[in-house]
Structure formats: structure tokens, C-alpha cells
Amino acid sequence: MIEIIKEKIWESLKALELQTPSKSKINVEYPKHKNHGDYSSNIALNLAKKIRQAPWTLAKNLAKHLSTDPLFSEVSAAKPGFINFHISNKVLYSILQDINKFGHEFGTNFAKGAGKRVLIEFVSANPTGPLNVVNARAAAFGDSLANILLAQGYHVEREYYINDAGHQIELLVESIENELNRLEEIEVEELEEGYKGEYITEIAARILEAEGTTIHQLSKKDMTQKISDLALDILINDQKDTLSLFGVCFDNWISENELRQKGSVEDVLAYLSETEKIYDKDGAVWLCSSEFGDVKDRVIMRSDGTVTYLVPDLAYHITKYKRGFDRIVDILGPDHHGHIPKLKAGIAILGYKPSLMQFILLQHVTILINDEKVKMSKREGKLITLRQLIDEVGTDAARFFFLMRKSNTPLDFDIELAKKRTAENPVYYVQYAHARIASIEKNARKEKLKISDFKPKYLHRLSHDEELNIIRTLMKYPELVTHISSSYDVNLLTTYLIDLAGEFHKYYQKYKIVNKRYKELSLARLFLCKAVQTVIKNGLTLLGISAPTKM
RNA sequence: GCGCCAGUAGCUCAGCAGGAUAGAGCAACAGCCUUCUAAGCUGUGGGUCAGAGGUUCGAAUCCUCUCUGGCGUACCA
């Protein structure tokens, strides 16, 4: 609708033989106050200076010209020079018809993405333990964003990068090996840094069960390899299972280990040395990242000859470029933001366009139980895992809660609230609106009111402010989804659904929907309810949350 | 020190593609179930949008500085 109005304004300016700005400069927005109409534009204020005309006169002229358009019931000029648009009821009614006609496709806009290829990498947790709450936030966010981009016609691939190589894996294997020995009452020494927690014991026990004591007959090297293979297999599969419980499925699982075996690390080092943007210092090899926006240069090869994390990560990102994506999105945890400038610099040095990459940083998640913050420590193995979260509050509530906040603000996750089955809990509030409508429809069937008997001419029975306002809210849905596909503010959809559900609950409370004495009115209201239900369901689906018909 | 993110009602936060009187939920208080699910609804109170400048016809929104908090600033990943 916003686009249509922009178009209309542009045509009007042309018709009035005024200087026309580019359409993208025309601003149309939702006014804060209802008596300012459904949409408003400040075009007269912005253009006044250029045209040397008072904004007020310009606004009046434009309003007069636009008010003949059947799209609007009223177009008026307001105080300093705003133009306020009131959409005609007829158009509002036609939106309801659109919603019920398009059903689950209402709110899609495939033309926007037009098949452009987008890669979204998210979660990518170390396979050194179960998924934690920040991983969970990333999973909910990345998956929902992917859904939204898909609905806008982008060709999206969800990707998980498995960091199954490097120092952390060595530590993991050492920890398990130690635990294995401990289980068999072989004397062990405490590891200084190593992984703790029940899952280490569990994995050790499972390996023991699968392999028996024969594992000790292997050479040290073979045994380490065996443990590594088995442990990673267990951990990665556990992550996959948990994610799928959470409703998240990845298209690609990329293994760092495999990339390394293909020699991509050596390749990157070779490319880098050709660029002359690396140098030796203090026995290590450094990258001139500071020339490309980083705060300082970075080591890429340590004095012991091993490469730092940056190198395989560059190798990995090059594969993203080579696969020809139009947009590369990385969703990262809060502890990774220092990594972005290095990566961008490296990419630029290697001759790729850093501007194709977009980074989304998720902030911390704090778990609250009975208003108390739960302290977590990975080293001690004390953490709340995604699996526990799913068991405690369920996938629907967890996903909704993770998506209520902007990605770049910290999130407090109140477990008690997420478990509540009352209006305080926004998930239930929204889902209940959907279920309630299903229930109303059931009641209508009992009363012999069939939605198939509905006729468009009944729509004018929807005349209350509440009814028209609900349609206005429904009308915003498609442009909201489009907006989110560029801004990545997935939280706006969550908020929108809460608002829509609220409007509906209030309406329900005030007006009787099914009343067989007033057939036309009842059918019109059922038609409205159906549309509300469709939009709630479509929205929840994008968020990866179920829309139950009974609660 | 430098960098990133944030600071809006008692609490948790929306709003920040500059707009016309700053919003919701919770908490507090007062109400609504012989009526399509009370997992719901109605009403009341509550604010120097951290502070100071600047840009603008117009700033919670953009810019600069200050203060406060979180994180980063590894030859960790």
C-alpha cells in the first residue's frame, strides 16, 4: 500500500506540473494518531524549499488532486504541511478478500528477492558440547530470518559451519580420554584446561560401550583419532537432533576439518603471500589488516608454525564467495565481534568484496528463574542447554521469546513467564487468538452458518471502528514482512502479532460474532475472523511457531 | 587507551527509513464469567526519552562531546 501511495503522489506532482523527486525520496508512513489518517506523507514539507512554495499551499493542492482517487475516502492537508490519507472502506474490504483468497501466500512478495541467492550462516557452535542459549537465540533468529527472506522471493540457504578442527577439539579429546581412563579406574591427572560437565562422562561411557576396552590397544595416535571421530559424531548428531526439535534444519553442514584436508588453508596462505599484505615479525606471520579498517594487524601464523583461526575462517568464507551468492549473512554471538574487522580485511586483501557480507551480532541471553539470573559457566559444565530449554518451556515459547527483542540488545529470558499459560505470556496470547477463531468457526458450524455462504456484498456490515481498525492492521502485514527482509528486525513481527492478537481479543470481548439472527453480519464477521486467523498463522509460521486450533 | 552495542514509565521493553499529543506488557489499584474458550476483557495512576551542545521548519530518532553499563581489544576459537 505504501508503494501504491508513493506512486499516486508522484503522479499527482507530475499532473500539477511540479518538479518531481525520485520515487524513493517520497516518504509515506503510518501516522501515530488515528485522526491523522491511515497513511501520511511529509512530501510537501520536504519539497517546499526546492519549489519555492509554502508547504501548506502545496499540501492543499496535492490533497485536493489526490482526493479524487477512489483508493481514498479522504485526503486532507494538515497544519504545517502533512498530507493525510484515509483509505476507503471499499479498499479495506478488498484487502480482506485478498487475505482469504491468498491464504498462506498472503504476505509473500516474491518479486522483492527475485531469486537472488542469500547464504545465512548461523549457530555454527563448536562441537565441544551441547548447544547453549546464545546458540538457541541464533537458531531462532537465523531460521526465522531465512523464512522471511524466502517469503520475499530470495533463494536462501541455511548453513552451519562445524569448527571440528583446532585447539578446542584437542582439548575436548583430551578431556574425554581422561574421563575414559577415569571410568576404567586408570589413574589420571587433572587437566588444567579441559571440558567438564556431565556430557563428557556420558560421551566417554558411550564410547566405551561401543568400542569396549579394545580402544586401549590402539596406538596413542590412533586412539586419539578414534576418540575424536566418535566424540564429534556424537556431539554433532546431538546438535542436529536438538536443532531439528527446535524446528531448524540446515541446508549445508560445512566441516572445517574437510576444508583443511582439501588444502584450503595452504591455498589461502599462498594467495595471501602473493598480495604482499603479509609480513614477518617476532617469528610470526602477520596480516596487514589495519590497512583495511581493522584496529591493528593480526597474526595469521604463529611462531610455532601453526595457523590462527583467521586462516581457515578466511578459507571458509572464500567458499561462500566462490559459490556465487548475492548476499552473505553471518549471524554471530556477542563474543565474536572482534573477529569481524579481521575477516573483512582478509576478504578485501584476497580481492573479494566485503560489502557482500552482512554481520548480525546477537547479544547475550540471561536466563531468569524466579527473577534470579542463572549464572552459567561453560568450563564448569554449568549451563542451560537448548535441549533443557525445549524440555522446560517448549519450542514455541522459546522461539517466540528469543524473537521478541532486537538482535543487538541483550535478552532476559524469563523461564517462569515462558511456562505460564496465561495472558501474561505473549506466546499463548497470540496462539490463543488463533485457537479462539477456530473455536468460533466451530460454533458457527453448529449454528448452521457456513462461510461458503458468505457474499462480498455483506462486507459493508463491518462498520465498527474496531472492525475497520483490525483490517487496517491486517493491511500492514505484507509491508511489514517486506520491511523486515531488509532491516532484519525480526522482533517487529513478534510485536506485530501481539498487537494484532490484542486487537482481536478486545473485539471478541465486545461483539458477538456468531448470531444466527443476523446472518449477513455474522458471515461478514466470520470472514474478518478468518482473515485475522490467516495472518496470525502466516506470521507464526515465519517465526517457526505452531498455530494451534485448540488449546 | 581504542572499538562495538546499549541507556525511553517502578520493572521488562516497543518506537529510532527525522514528523504532528512518546506507546505496550508486567507490577499497583478498581471492575467484568447463567453469553462463540476468563489461556480473555474494561478502567485509573505513572515520563526532563542518561546529560549537554549541534544539524533541521521539526529530533527519543541524525551528528559531536560527556556520563553509566555490557562486550571486545590473544601468537583462543
mmCIF file of C-alpha atoms (C1' of nucleotides) in Angstrom, chain A residues 27 32-33 40 42 45-46 49 82 84 126 282 296 299 302-303 309 334 337-338 405-406 408 421 423 429 432 436 439 443 483 492 505-506 508-509 511-514 551, chain B residues 2-6 12-23 25-27 32 35-42 56-58 60 70-77:
data_model
loop_
_atom_site.group_PDB
_atom_site.id
_atom_site.type_symbol
_atom_site.label_atom_id
_atom_site.label_comp_id
_atom_site.label_asym_id
_atom_site.label_seq_id
_atom_site.Cartn_x
_atom_site.Cartn_y
_atom_site.Cartn_z
ATOM 1 C CA ASN A 27 8.073 9.470 2.203
ATOM 2 C CA LYS A 32 0.958 7.982 15.238
ATOM 3 C CA HIS A 33 -2.524 9.304 15.763
ATOM 4 C CA SER A 40 0.587 10.282 5.856
ATOM 5 C CA ASN A 42 5.578 14.859 4.515
ATOM 6 C CA LEU A 45 7.326 19.854 3.772
ATOM 7 C CA ASN A 46 10.317 18.336 2.066
ATOM 8 C CA LYS A 49 12.031 24.815 -0.315
ATOM 9 C CA PHE A 82 1.319 16.998 6.080
ATOM 10 C CA ASN A 84 -3.165 12.564 5.480
ATOM 11 C CA ASN A 126 31.944 -25.510 18.456
ATOM 12 C CA ASP A 282 58.679 -11.677 16.101
ATOM 13 C CA LYS A 296 45.660 -3.496 14.284
ATOM 14 C CA VAL A 299 48.844 -12.852 13.327
ATOM 15 C CA ARG A 302 52.167 -18.383 14.997
ATOM 16 C CA SER A 303 55.856 -18.700 15.690
ATOM 17 C CA TYR A 309 41.716 -19.292 13.462
ATOM 18 C CA PRO A 334 28.453 -11.443 21.178
ATOM 19 C CA HIS A 337 32.513 -9.040 17.134
ATOM 20 C CA GLY A 338 36.240 -8.510 17.391
ATOM 21 C CA ARG A 405 13.952 -8.463 21.228
ATOM 22 C CA LYS A 406 16.082 -6.679 18.713
ATOM 23 C CA ASN A 408 21.623 -6.287 19.088
ATOM 24 C CA ARG A 421 -0.336 -20.394 30.357
ATOM 25 C CA ALA A 423 -2.295 -13.734 29.040
ATOM 26 C CA TYR A 429 -1.787 -14.720 23.940
ATOM 27 C CA TYR A 432 -4.899 -18.297 21.745
ATOM 28 C CA ARG A 436 -10.180 -18.892 19.594
ATOM 29 C CA SER A 439 -13.422 -22.290 18.098
ATOM 30 C CA ASN A 443 -19.559 -22.707 16.877
ATOM 31 C CA HIS A 483 10.472 -4.214 5.618
ATOM 32 C CA LEU A 492 8.886 -6.334 14.705
ATOM 33 C CA HIS A 505 -9.293 -10.306 21.767
ATOM 34 C CA LYS A 506 -10.749 -6.894 22.520
ATOM 35 C CA TYR A 508 -14.200 -10.560 20.534
ATOM 36 C CA GLN A 509 -14.968 -9.403 24.032
ATOM 37 C CA TYR A 511 -19.004 -8.014 19.938
ATOM 38 C CA LYS A 512 -20.775 -11.260 19.423
ATOM 39 C CA ILE A 513 -19.533 -12.756 16.185
ATOM 40 C CA VAL A 514 -21.872 -15.642 15.573
ATOM 41 C CA MET A 551 -5.670 -25.034 23.382
ATOM 42 C "C1'" C B 2 40.901 2.187 21.438
ATOM 43 C "C1'" G B 3 36.491 -0.233 19.146
ATOM 44 C "C1'" C B 4 31.310 -2.305 19.064
ATOM 45 C "C1'" C B 5 26.422 -2.367 21.451
ATOM 46 C "C1'" A B 6 23.140 -0.217 24.703
ATOM 47 C "C1'" U B 12 10.802 -5.725 31.016
ATOM 48 C "C1'" C B 13 10.899 -3.390 26.611
ATOM 49 C "C1'" A B 14 8.422 -1.207 21.560
ATOM 50 C "C1'" G B 15 9.074 3.062 18.738
ATOM 51 C "C1'" C B 16 14.696 5.335 16.182
ATOM 52 C "C1'" A B 17 13.921 4.594 6.726
ATOM 53 C "C1'" G B 18 13.787 12.614 11.266
ATOM 54 C "C1'" G B 19 7.491 14.412 11.699
ATOM 55 C "C1'" A B 20 2.142 16.496 14.159
ATOM 56 C "C1'" U B 21 -0.208 14.920 21.678
ATOM 57 C "C1'" A B 22 6.279 9.324 23.323
ATOM 58 C "C1'" G B 23 3.456 3.563 23.374
ATOM 59 C "C1'" G B 25 3.064 -5.518 28.858
ATOM 60 C "C1'" C B 26 4.151 -6.500 33.957
ATOM 61 C "C1'" A B 27 3.682 -4.673 38.835
ATOM 62 C "C1'" C B 32 -16.287 -7.819 34.220
ATOM 63 C "C1'" U B 35 -23.334 -15.216 26.896
ATOM 64 C "C1'" C B 36 -18.820 -18.163 20.416
ATOM 65 C "C1'" U B 37 -12.501 -20.984 25.391
ATOM 66 C "C1'" A B 38 -11.879 -15.689 31.802
ATOM 67 C "C1'" A B 39 -5.353 -19.036 28.427
ATOM 68 C "C1'" G B 40 -9.906 -13.260 27.793
ATOM 69 C "C1'" C B 41 -11.675 -8.024 28.575
ATOM 70 C "C1'" U B 42 -12.610 -2.779 30.853
ATOM 71 C "C1'" U B 56 16.611 20.948 10.727
ATOM 72 C "C1'" C B 57 10.590 24.257 9.560
ATOM 73 C "C1'" G B 58 10.646 19.793 13.088
ATOM 74 C "C1'" A B 60 13.614 9.758 21.513
ATOM 75 C "C1'" G B 70 27.823 -4.912 28.755
ATOM 76 C "C1'" C B 71 31.274 -6.974 25.412
ATOM 77 C "C1'" G B 72 35.587 -6.963 22.502
ATOM 78 C "C1'" U B 73 40.595 -5.330 22.051
ATOM 79 C "C1'" A B 74 45.118 -13.215 22.206
ATOM 80 C "C1'" C B 75 50.853 -15.972 18.505
ATOM 81 C "C1'" C B 76 41.937 -18.669 21.827
ATOM 82 C "C1'" A B 77 38.182 -20.265 18.718
#
